Short mmCIF file of C-alpha atoms and ligand atoms in Angstrom, two decimals:
data_model
loop_
_atom_site.label_atom_id
_atom_site.label_comp_id
_atom_site.label_asym_id
_atom_site.label_seq_id
_atom_site.Cartn_x
_atom_site.Cartn_y
_atom_site.Cartn_z
CA UNK A 1 110.00 77.22 99.78
CA UNK A 2 107.44 79.44 99.14
CA UNK A 3 106.33 77.83 95.75
CA UNK A 4 106.34 74.34 97.20
CA UNK A 5 103.85 75.58 99.93
CA UNK A 6 101.71 77.53 97.53
CA UNK A 7 101.52 74.44 94.49
CA UNK A 8 100.68 71.60 97.74
CA UNK A 9 98.16 73.22 100.13
CA UNK A 10 96.05 75.88 98.69
CA UNK A 11 95.15 74.45 95.26
CA UNK A 12 91.65 76.22 95.22
CA UNK A 13 90.07 73.55 92.48
CA UNK A 14 90.69 71.01 95.24
CA UNK A 15 87.96 72.35 97.44
CA UNK A 16 84.50 70.71 97.43
CA UNK A 17 83.76 72.18 100.86
CA UNK A 18 82.25 75.26 101.80
CA UNK A 19 83.47 78.26 102.74
CA UNK A 20 84.63 77.89 106.48
CA UNK A 21 86.71 74.74 105.06
CA UNK A 22 88.30 77.13 103.30
CA UNK A 23 88.98 79.23 105.87
CA UNK A 24 90.30 76.61 107.99
CA UNK A 25 92.29 75.80 105.22
CA UNK A 26 93.42 79.53 104.36
CA UNK A 27 94.76 79.28 108.36
CA UNK A 28 96.17 76.52 108.42
CA UNK A 29 98.60 77.92 104.73
CA UNK A 30 99.42 80.61 106.84
CA UNK A 31 100.66 79.35 109.46
CA UNK A 32 102.88 77.17 107.16
CA UNK A 33 104.06 80.32 105.74
CA UNK A 34 104.46 81.69 108.70
CA UNK A 35 106.52 78.47 110.02
CA UNK A 36 108.56 78.96 106.87
CA UNK A 37 109.08 82.58 106.40
CA UNK A 38 113.00 83.49 106.53
CA UNK A 39 111.91 87.04 107.67
CA UNK A 40 109.41 85.95 110.21
CA UNK A 41 111.98 86.30 113.20
CA UNK A 42 111.63 90.55 112.24
CA UNK A 43 108.80 90.72 113.97
CA UNK A 44 110.18 90.34 117.16
CA UNK A 45 112.02 93.41 117.08
CA UNK A 46 109.61 95.57 117.22
CA UNK A 47 106.52 96.50 119.65
CA UNK A 48 103.35 95.69 118.33
CA UNK A 49 100.48 97.78 119.90
CA UNK A 50 98.59 94.88 121.96
CA UNK A 51 94.95 94.71 123.20
CA UNK A 52 94.11 95.63 126.55
CA UNK A 53 93.45 91.86 127.02
CA UNK A 54 97.50 91.78 125.92
CA UNK A 55 97.05 90.51 122.43
CA UNK A 56 98.74 92.48 119.41
CA UNK A 57 96.24 94.39 117.04
CA UNK A 58 96.14 93.08 113.49
CA UNK A 59 98.42 96.29 112.50
CA UNK A 60 97.74 96.74 108.75
CA UNK A 61 99.09 100.93 109.09
CA UNK A 62 102.59 100.55 108.80
CA UNK A 63 101.78 102.78 105.22
CA UNK A 64 101.02 105.18 107.54
CA UNK A 65 103.07 104.92 110.75
CA UNK A 66 105.79 102.15 111.09
CA UNK A 67 105.78 100.19 113.99
CA UNK A 68 108.40 100.94 116.66
CA UNK A 69 111.90 99.10 116.55
CA UNK A 70 112.85 97.71 119.38
CA UNK A 71 116.81 99.28 119.13
CA UNK A 72 115.02 102.68 118.78
CA UNK A 73 114.94 103.70 122.83
CA UNK A 74 118.89 102.81 123.02
CA UNK A 75 120.02 104.72 119.53
CA UNK A 76 117.98 108.43 121.17
CA UNK A 77 119.42 106.84 124.87
CA UNK A 78 122.77 107.02 124.04
CA UNK A 79 122.12 110.68 121.66
CA UNK A 80 121.09 111.61 125.08
CA UNK A 81 123.61 110.47 127.40
CA UNK A 82 125.85 112.07 125.22
CA UNK A 83 123.91 115.24 125.45
CA UNK A 84 123.96 114.85 128.93
CA UNK A 85 128.00 114.38 129.49
CA UNK A 86 129.14 116.77 127.03
CA UNK A 87 127.42 119.60 125.95
CA UNK A 88 128.27 121.43 122.78
CA UNK A 89 131.52 118.84 122.65
CA UNK A 90 129.00 115.77 121.77
CA UNK A 91 129.37 117.91 118.17
CA UNK A 92 132.78 116.20 118.26
CA UNK A 93 132.99 114.08 121.11
CA UNK A 94 129.84 112.02 121.13
CA UNK A 95 130.04 108.23 120.44
CA UNK A 96 128.25 109.27 117.23
CA UNK A 97 129.38 112.83 116.54
CA UNK A 98 126.49 114.90 115.92
CA UNK A 99 128.52 116.92 113.52
CA UNK A 100 128.65 114.14 110.80
CA UNK A 101 125.88 112.74 111.97
CA UNK A 102 123.55 112.48 109.03
CA UNK A 103 126.48 110.28 107.04
CA UNK A 104 125.95 107.67 109.10
CA UNK A 105 122.48 107.52 107.36
CA UNK A 106 123.39 107.98 103.99
CA UNK A 107 124.51 104.89 102.86
CA UNK A 108 122.01 102.65 104.12
CA UNK A 109 118.95 104.81 103.09
CA UNK A 110 120.88 105.08 99.35
CA UNK A 111 120.87 101.19 99.88
CA UNK A 112 116.79 101.18 100.29
CA UNK A 113 115.74 103.08 97.70
CA UNK A 114 118.44 102.15 94.96
CA UNK A 115 120.46 105.32 94.90
CA UNK A 116 124.39 106.41 95.05
CA UNK A 117 125.84 107.59 98.38
CA UNK A 118 125.90 111.27 96.43
CA UNK A 119 122.82 110.92 95.21
CA UNK A 120 121.12 111.03 98.87
CA UNK A 121 120.79 112.77 102.60
CA UNK A 122 118.49 113.14 105.25
CA UNK A 123 116.77 116.04 106.00
CA UNK A 124 114.02 117.93 106.97
CA UNK A 125 110.15 117.00 105.85
CA UNK A 126 108.80 115.65 103.27
CA UNK A 127 106.86 118.58 102.01
CA UNK A 128 109.64 121.09 102.73
CA UNK A 129 111.54 118.64 100.62
CA UNK A 130 109.20 118.72 97.56
CA UNK A 131 109.39 122.33 97.74
CA UNK A 132 113.63 122.82 98.10
CA UNK A 133 113.63 120.36 95.53
CA UNK A 134 110.78 122.52 92.92
CA UNK A 135 112.87 125.63 93.46
CA UNK A 136 115.71 123.54 91.40
CA UNK A 137 114.09 121.54 89.03
CA UNK A 138 111.18 123.52 88.52
CA UNK A 139 112.52 126.07 85.86
CA UNK A 140 109.06 127.33 83.69
CA UNK A 141 109.33 128.96 80.73
CA UNK A 142 106.73 131.18 78.82
CA UNK A 143 106.42 128.24 76.54
CA UNK A 144 106.78 125.27 78.88
CA UNK A 145 105.53 125.74 82.46
CA UNK A 146 102.91 123.12 83.38
CA UNK A 147 103.64 120.76 85.64
CA UNK A 148 101.75 117.09 85.45
CA UNK A 149 100.81 115.11 88.66
CA UNK A 150 98.68 112.21 89.16
CA UNK A 151 94.80 112.80 89.89
CA UNK A 152 94.35 111.87 93.28
CA UNK A 153 98.35 112.59 94.09
CA UNK A 154 98.18 112.84 97.87
CA UNK A 155 96.78 116.41 99.15
CA UNK A 156 99.84 117.83 100.71
CA UNK A 157 101.85 117.46 96.70
CA UNK A 158 98.56 119.58 95.33
CA UNK A 159 99.02 121.99 97.70
CA UNK A 160 102.67 122.43 97.41
CA UNK A 161 102.98 122.16 93.33
CA UNK A 162 99.41 124.25 93.18
CA UNK A 163 101.66 126.81 95.06
CA UNK A 164 104.27 126.75 93.05
CA UNK A 165 102.94 127.49 89.60
CA UNK A 166 101.52 130.64 91.68
CA UNK A 167 104.80 131.52 93.10
CA UNK A 168 105.48 131.15 89.40
CA UNK A 169 102.74 133.43 88.32
CA UNK A 170 100.83 130.80 86.81
CA UNK A 171 97.23 129.82 87.70
CA UNK A 172 96.50 126.09 88.64
CA UNK A 173 93.38 125.91 86.52
CA UNK A 174 95.65 125.92 83.51
CA UNK A 175 98.94 125.15 84.39
CA UNK A 176 98.10 121.96 86.79
CA UNK A 177 97.67 118.83 84.61
CA UNK A 178 96.21 115.78 86.51
CA UNK A 179 96.62 112.18 84.80
CA UNK A 180 93.44 111.04 85.21
CA UNK A 181 92.99 106.89 85.89
CA UNK A 182 92.27 104.37 83.06
CA UNK A 183 88.80 104.01 82.35
CA UNK A 184 86.21 102.31 85.05
CA UNK A 185 89.78 101.52 87.04
CA UNK A 186 91.71 103.72 90.04
CA UNK A 187 94.87 103.45 88.60
CA UNK A 188 96.38 103.87 85.32
CA UNK A 189 97.52 101.80 82.74
CA UNK A 190 100.96 102.09 81.38
CA UNK A 191 99.76 102.74 78.09
CA UNK A 192 97.47 105.35 78.99
CA UNK A 193 100.96 107.45 81.12
CA UNK A 194 102.84 106.83 77.67
CA UNK A 195 99.35 108.77 75.39
CA UNK A 196 99.57 111.32 78.23
CA UNK A 197 103.01 112.12 78.11
CA UNK A 198 102.19 112.07 74.37
CA UNK A 199 99.69 114.14 74.37
CA UNK A 200 101.29 117.07 76.91
CA UNK A 201 104.33 116.21 77.49
CA UNK A 202 105.89 118.85 74.99
CA UNK A 203 104.20 121.51 77.40
CA UNK A 204 105.23 120.20 80.46
CA UNK A 205 107.98 121.76 82.57
CA UNK A 206 108.02 118.92 85.64
CA UNK A 207 106.35 115.71 86.12
CA UNK A 208 105.69 114.71 89.91
CA UNK A 209 104.74 111.80 90.48
CA UNK A 210 103.78 109.55 93.85
CA UNK A 211 106.14 106.41 93.26
CA UNK A 212 103.04 104.29 95.07
CA UNK A 213 99.94 106.60 94.76
CA UNK A 214 98.74 106.53 98.67
CA UNK A 215 94.75 106.11 97.92
CA UNK A 216 95.12 103.19 95.27
CA UNK A 217 98.13 101.23 95.77
CA UNK A 218 99.37 102.09 92.51
CA UNK A 219 103.16 101.21 91.70
CA UNK A 220 103.75 104.15 88.72
CA UNK A 221 106.03 102.51 85.83
CA UNK A 222 108.72 105.34 87.49
CA UNK A 223 111.50 103.91 84.89
CA UNK A 224 109.31 104.25 81.83
CA UNK A 225 107.56 107.94 82.81
CA UNK A 226 111.29 109.03 83.13
CA UNK A 227 112.31 107.84 79.72
CA UNK A 228 109.33 109.03 77.91
CA UNK A 229 109.17 112.09 79.92
CA UNK A 230 112.77 113.21 79.52
CA UNK A 231 112.52 112.37 75.66
CA UNK A 232 109.76 115.21 75.71
CA UNK A 233 112.30 117.75 77.43
CA UNK A 234 110.36 117.71 81.22
CA UNK A 235 112.34 117.06 83.97
CA UNK A 236 111.09 114.06 86.64
CA UNK A 237 110.46 113.62 90.41
CA UNK A 238 108.60 111.14 92.59
CA UNK A 239 107.16 111.58 95.97
CA UNK A 240 108.42 108.33 97.43
CA UNK A 241 106.24 108.76 100.23
CA UNK A 242 104.14 105.37 99.66
CA UNK A 243 107.49 103.47 98.01
CA UNK A 244 110.88 103.59 99.96
CA UNK A 245 111.30 101.12 102.05
CA UNK A 246 107.55 99.14 100.29
CA UNK A 247 109.51 98.71 96.89
CA UNK A 248 112.60 98.00 95.76
CA UNK A 249 113.88 100.25 94.15
CA UNK A 250 115.98 101.32 91.36
CA UNK A 251 116.09 105.33 92.02
CA UNK A 252 119.88 105.91 90.26
CA UNK A 253 118.70 103.54 87.37
CA UNK A 254 115.51 105.45 86.70
CA UNK A 255 117.21 108.31 85.66
CA UNK A 256 114.77 110.58 87.47
CA UNK A 257 115.79 114.46 88.48
CA UNK A 258 115.18 114.40 91.96
CA UNK A 259 112.68 112.09 94.97
CA UNK A 260 111.72 112.52 98.32
CA UNK A 261 110.32 110.74 101.01
CA UNK A 262 109.27 110.11 104.13
CA UNK A 263 110.48 107.69 107.02
CA UNK A 264 107.83 107.47 109.12
CA UNK A 265 105.71 104.95 107.16
CA UNK A 266 107.63 101.73 105.86
CA UNK A 267 110.87 103.16 107.08
CA UNK A 268 109.92 103.29 111.18
CA UNK A 269 111.55 106.36 111.98
CA UNK A 270 108.33 107.63 114.40
CA UNK A 271 106.04 110.19 113.94
CA UNK A 272 106.87 112.77 112.12
CA UNK A 273 110.37 111.75 111.06
CA UNK A 274 112.63 112.77 108.70
CA UNK A 275 112.45 112.85 104.66
CA UNK A 276 115.02 111.10 102.69
CA UNK A 277 115.95 113.22 99.47
CA UNK A 278 117.81 111.43 95.97
CA UNK A 279 119.30 114.12 93.34
CA UNK A 280 120.65 112.44 90.51
CA UNK A 281 124.36 112.17 90.37
CA UNK A 282 124.55 113.87 86.82
CA UNK A 283 123.61 116.97 89.30
CA UNK A 284 126.06 116.55 91.46
CA UNK A 285 127.79 119.41 90.20
CA UNK A 286 125.47 121.47 88.73
CA UNK A 287 126.06 124.68 90.98
CA UNK A 288 124.27 127.25 88.68
CA UNK A 289 120.85 125.45 89.47
CA UNK A 290 118.85 127.65 91.37
CA UNK A 291 118.56 126.64 95.44
CA UNK A 292 117.73 128.05 98.04
CA UNK A 293 120.42 127.81 100.75
CA UNK A 294 121.77 126.88 104.51
CA UNK A 295 124.54 126.42 106.21
CA UNK A 296 124.72 122.77 105.75
CA UNK A 297 124.78 122.81 102.29
CA UNK A 298 127.82 124.83 102.79
CA UNK A 299 130.91 123.14 101.02
CA UNK A 300 132.29 121.24 104.40
CA UNK A 301 135.49 121.82 104.19
CA UNK A 302 135.26 125.84 104.80
CA UNK A 303 131.58 126.16 106.37
CA UNK A 304 133.26 126.86 109.77
CA UNK A 305 135.40 129.94 108.40
CA UNK A 306 132.17 131.11 107.88
CA UNK A 307 132.56 132.96 104.92
CA UNK A 308 130.13 135.45 103.67
CA UNK A 309 128.74 133.57 100.07
CA UNK A 310 127.59 130.41 99.92
CA UNK A 311 129.36 127.48 98.22
CA UNK A 312 127.15 124.00 97.91
CA UNK A 313 128.22 120.98 98.98
CA UNK A 314 128.30 118.60 95.74
CA UNK A 315 125.66 115.77 95.64
CA UNK A 316 122.69 115.92 97.37
CA UNK A 317 124.37 117.25 100.55
CA UNK A 318 124.36 120.71 99.26
CA UNK A 319 120.71 121.00 99.38
CA UNK A 320 120.58 121.07 102.97
CA UNK A 321 120.18 123.92 104.89
CA UNK A 322 120.02 123.61 108.96
CA UNK A 323 121.79 121.88 111.07
CA UNK A 324 119.81 118.40 111.43
CA UNK A 325 117.71 116.97 114.40
CA UNK A 326 119.67 114.08 116.35
CA UNK A 327 117.17 112.53 117.97
CA UNK A 328 114.97 112.21 115.13
CA UNK A 329 118.06 110.57 112.94
CA UNK A 330 118.93 108.29 115.55
CA UNK A 331 115.58 106.68 115.54
CA UNK A 332 115.78 106.74 112.01
CA UNK A 333 119.40 105.32 112.12
CA UNK A 334 118.08 102.09 114.84
CA UNK A 335 115.33 101.37 112.02
CA UNK A 336 117.63 101.52 108.95
CA UNK A 337 120.01 98.90 110.96
CA UNK A 338 117.03 96.52 110.27
CA UNK A 339 116.94 97.59 106.12
CA UNK A 340 120.86 97.15 106.03
CA UNK A 341 120.32 93.01 107.61
CA UNK A 342 117.33 91.89 105.85
CA UNK A 343 117.65 93.90 102.58
CA UNK A 344 114.76 95.48 100.09
CA UNK A 345 115.50 92.56 97.90
CA UNK A 346 114.20 90.07 100.31
CA UNK A 347 112.27 92.13 102.18
CA UNK A 348 109.75 92.63 98.53
CA UNK A 349 110.04 89.06 97.90
CA UNK A 350 107.99 88.54 101.59
CA UNK A 351 105.96 91.75 100.13
CA UNK A 352 104.62 89.96 97.83
CA UNK A 353 103.67 86.89 98.71
CA UNK A 354 101.94 88.34 101.53
CA UNK A 355 100.12 91.01 99.99
CA UNK A 356 98.98 87.89 97.14
CA UNK A 357 97.85 85.95 100.15
CA UNK A 358 96.02 88.74 101.55
CA UNK A 359 94.40 88.83 98.14
CA UNK A 360 93.59 85.01 98.49
CA UNK A 361 91.96 85.09 101.95
CA UNK A 362 90.25 88.12 100.82
CA UNK A 363 88.93 86.93 97.36
CA UNK A 364 86.68 84.03 100.15
CA UNK A 365 85.54 86.94 101.94
CA UNK A 366 84.54 89.90 99.88
CA UNK A 367 80.72 90.41 99.08
CA UNK A 368 79.58 92.93 96.72
CA UNK A 369 79.95 95.28 99.20
CA UNK A 370 83.55 95.52 98.91
CA UNK A 371 86.07 95.76 95.71
CA UNK A 372 89.85 95.90 95.47
CA UNK A 373 91.26 99.05 93.68
CA UNK A 374 94.61 98.06 93.66
CA UNK A 375 96.22 96.39 90.39
CA UNK A 376 95.41 93.13 90.41
CA UNK A 377 99.40 92.45 88.53
CA UNK A 378 102.19 92.19 91.82
CA UNK A 379 104.60 94.47 89.65
CA UNK A 380 102.35 96.91 89.66
CA UNK A 381 101.68 97.56 93.26
CA UNK A 382 103.56 97.62 96.71
CA UNK A 383 102.23 95.60 99.67
CA UNK A 384 98.90 97.80 99.77
CA UNK A 385 95.79 97.04 99.17
CA UNK A 386 93.18 99.28 98.85
CA UNK A 387 89.66 98.08 99.23
CA UNK A 388 87.03 100.58 97.84
CA UNK A 389 83.23 100.37 100.08
CA UNK A 390 80.39 100.51 98.50
CA UNK A 391 78.27 103.75 98.67
CA UNK A 392 81.08 105.07 101.20
CA UNK A 393 79.52 103.37 104.00
CA UNK A 394 82.34 103.67 106.62
CA UNK A 395 80.26 101.55 109.24
CA UNK A 396 82.48 98.76 108.22
CA UNK A 397 85.57 100.12 108.76
CA UNK A 398 84.44 100.60 112.49
CA UNK A 399 82.86 97.30 112.85
CA UNK A 400 86.64 96.42 111.90
CA UNK A 401 88.26 98.77 113.98
CA UNK A 402 85.91 97.45 116.82
CA UNK A 403 87.53 94.02 116.47
CA UNK A 404 91.01 95.20 117.10
CA UNK A 405 92.22 95.69 113.64
CA UNK A 406 94.43 99.00 112.82
CA UNK A 407 93.73 100.23 109.24
CA UNK A 408 93.16 103.77 107.86
CA UNK A 409 89.75 105.32 106.52
CA UNK A 410 91.03 107.33 103.27
CA UNK A 411 87.55 109.83 102.37
CA UNK A 412 84.93 108.88 100.31
CA UNK A 413 85.43 105.66 100.50
CA UNK A 414 88.42 103.64 100.79
CA UNK A 415 89.69 100.97 103.60
CA UNK A 416 93.90 100.92 103.16
CA UNK A 417 95.60 97.87 104.56
CA UNK A 418 98.95 97.72 104.42
CA UNK A 419 100.92 93.81 105.52
CA UNK A 420 104.74 95.01 106.07
CA UNK A 421 106.82 92.16 105.08
CA UNK A 422 109.25 93.37 108.10
CA UNK A 423 106.65 92.81 111.23
CA UNK A 424 103.42 91.37 109.85
CA UNK A 425 102.87 87.44 109.25
CA UNK A 426 101.08 85.49 107.38
CA UNK A 427 99.01 84.88 110.07
CA UNK A 428 98.08 88.84 110.64
CA UNK A 429 96.41 88.55 106.50
CA UNK A 430 94.25 85.79 107.66
CA UNK A 431 93.32 87.51 110.70
CA UNK A 432 91.77 90.44 108.62
CA UNK A 433 90.39 88.58 106.06
CA UNK A 434 88.46 86.80 108.83
CA UNK A 435 87.43 89.57 111.16
CA UNK A 436 86.29 91.58 107.64
CA UNK A 437 84.20 88.47 106.72
CA UNK A 438 82.62 89.19 110.26
CA UNK A 439 82.03 93.31 110.11
CA UNK A 440 80.35 92.38 106.29
CA UNK A 441 78.11 89.50 107.71
CA UNK A 442 77.20 91.48 111.12
CA UNK A 443 75.45 94.12 108.68
C1 LIG B 1 102.50 111.35 99.02
C2 LIG B 1 102.80 111.71 100.37
N1 LIG B 1 103.34 113.38 100.11
C3 LIG B 1 103.54 113.56 100.82
C4 LIG B 1 102.64 113.41 102.27
C5 LIG B 1 103.39 114.81 103.70
O1 LIG B 1 104.13 114.01 104.19
P1 LIG B 1 105.00 115.05 105.31
O2 LIG B 1 104.16 115.83 106.34
O3 LIG B 1 106.31 114.57 105.66
O4 LIG B 1 105.46 116.74 104.90
C6 LIG B 1 102.49 112.55 102.63
C7 LIG B 1 102.19 112.07 104.02
O5 LIG B 1 101.63 110.58 104.16
C8 LIG B 1 102.29 111.22 101.97
O6 LIG B 1 101.82 110.19 101.61
#
């Protein structure tokens, strides 16, 4: 369906008119694409923030905080009612008993990231989970103790990794390896990643990369990285904060050892929402792996016999520590229902179209002041495009904000925009480009 539209309506070579006409053509195509969009109806399932005049903002910040699904309130209300009416009995007699509540999320979460249920559980927050997983999977020796991350990794990951190195008695100056971007680019070409691994793999204990980098928007070749790093003898983990719910991941098939992600971005679980973890099936029954223990990770059969010694549950569940926050889980459950309905494959299909369309619109409005630094090949990116503003001039961003666009500014010089296929439209993409054009012209 999209192919017909792409072929027919907007062949750039046919334009003999000025930019005004091109913008008009793009607007027509946006309307047509929305009309034909098989996922277009999902927008109505989310609360779009409204301007004082009652129109929706152009919300391109789902890579920071996803919008609220309209069914969240009911999901939370159900648990509030059961708590009100049942008290502690809700653990067993609530409509959705709280005792096994985390299990209600596992299958859908596993589907979102392409994992098996035994490999996945929802627990804690992301940075906490990265630490807990490093306890198990960062096992340095005097010969092999370095951790490899991507340069410009999200600061929390940098802090977490550096503190782990220090905890084990190493200096980050020596033991932290940072994969640099390729020459003249904001991202790293696959060959350069492989060369870096060739050079440093033998001294690396752990590779911990963001599946999609928060700044450049690069989607790293996870399977190739894992294969190469494993060959070199390193353990591999991924921070999927910007990949879960964005990319149609096949996490099990990447063969990575572990991963963690948050759910408040593309997974729309609300501010501070819970994190998911992945531990590959091959580690599911490895009870010798060191881990920090808590009662919720204990073997379910004997947990309430209150034994003094910890016996881990098999699989990812064995990394849980505390009984989980039901209200936060209810919000995530509401959102996962939408992912189960639509499926990641359909979302990714729309996402590829939507981001390419945004890119197409942006090419009509960009001046030498703005440059897209995200990979141009859609295989190497998710929905996000990062726009580098010359000289880090934040005024462009401020003018854009004044035009009812919600995007974000990342120091030192980037506006990140994320057209989210679940609720953003092709008209949002057109509107963003048109408003950016105005913001640039107002200089
Ligand atoms: C890539 C990445 N890692 C880690 C974090 C920190 O997440 P949390 O505050 O849930 O620990 C974020 C938050 O945005 C992130 O984008």
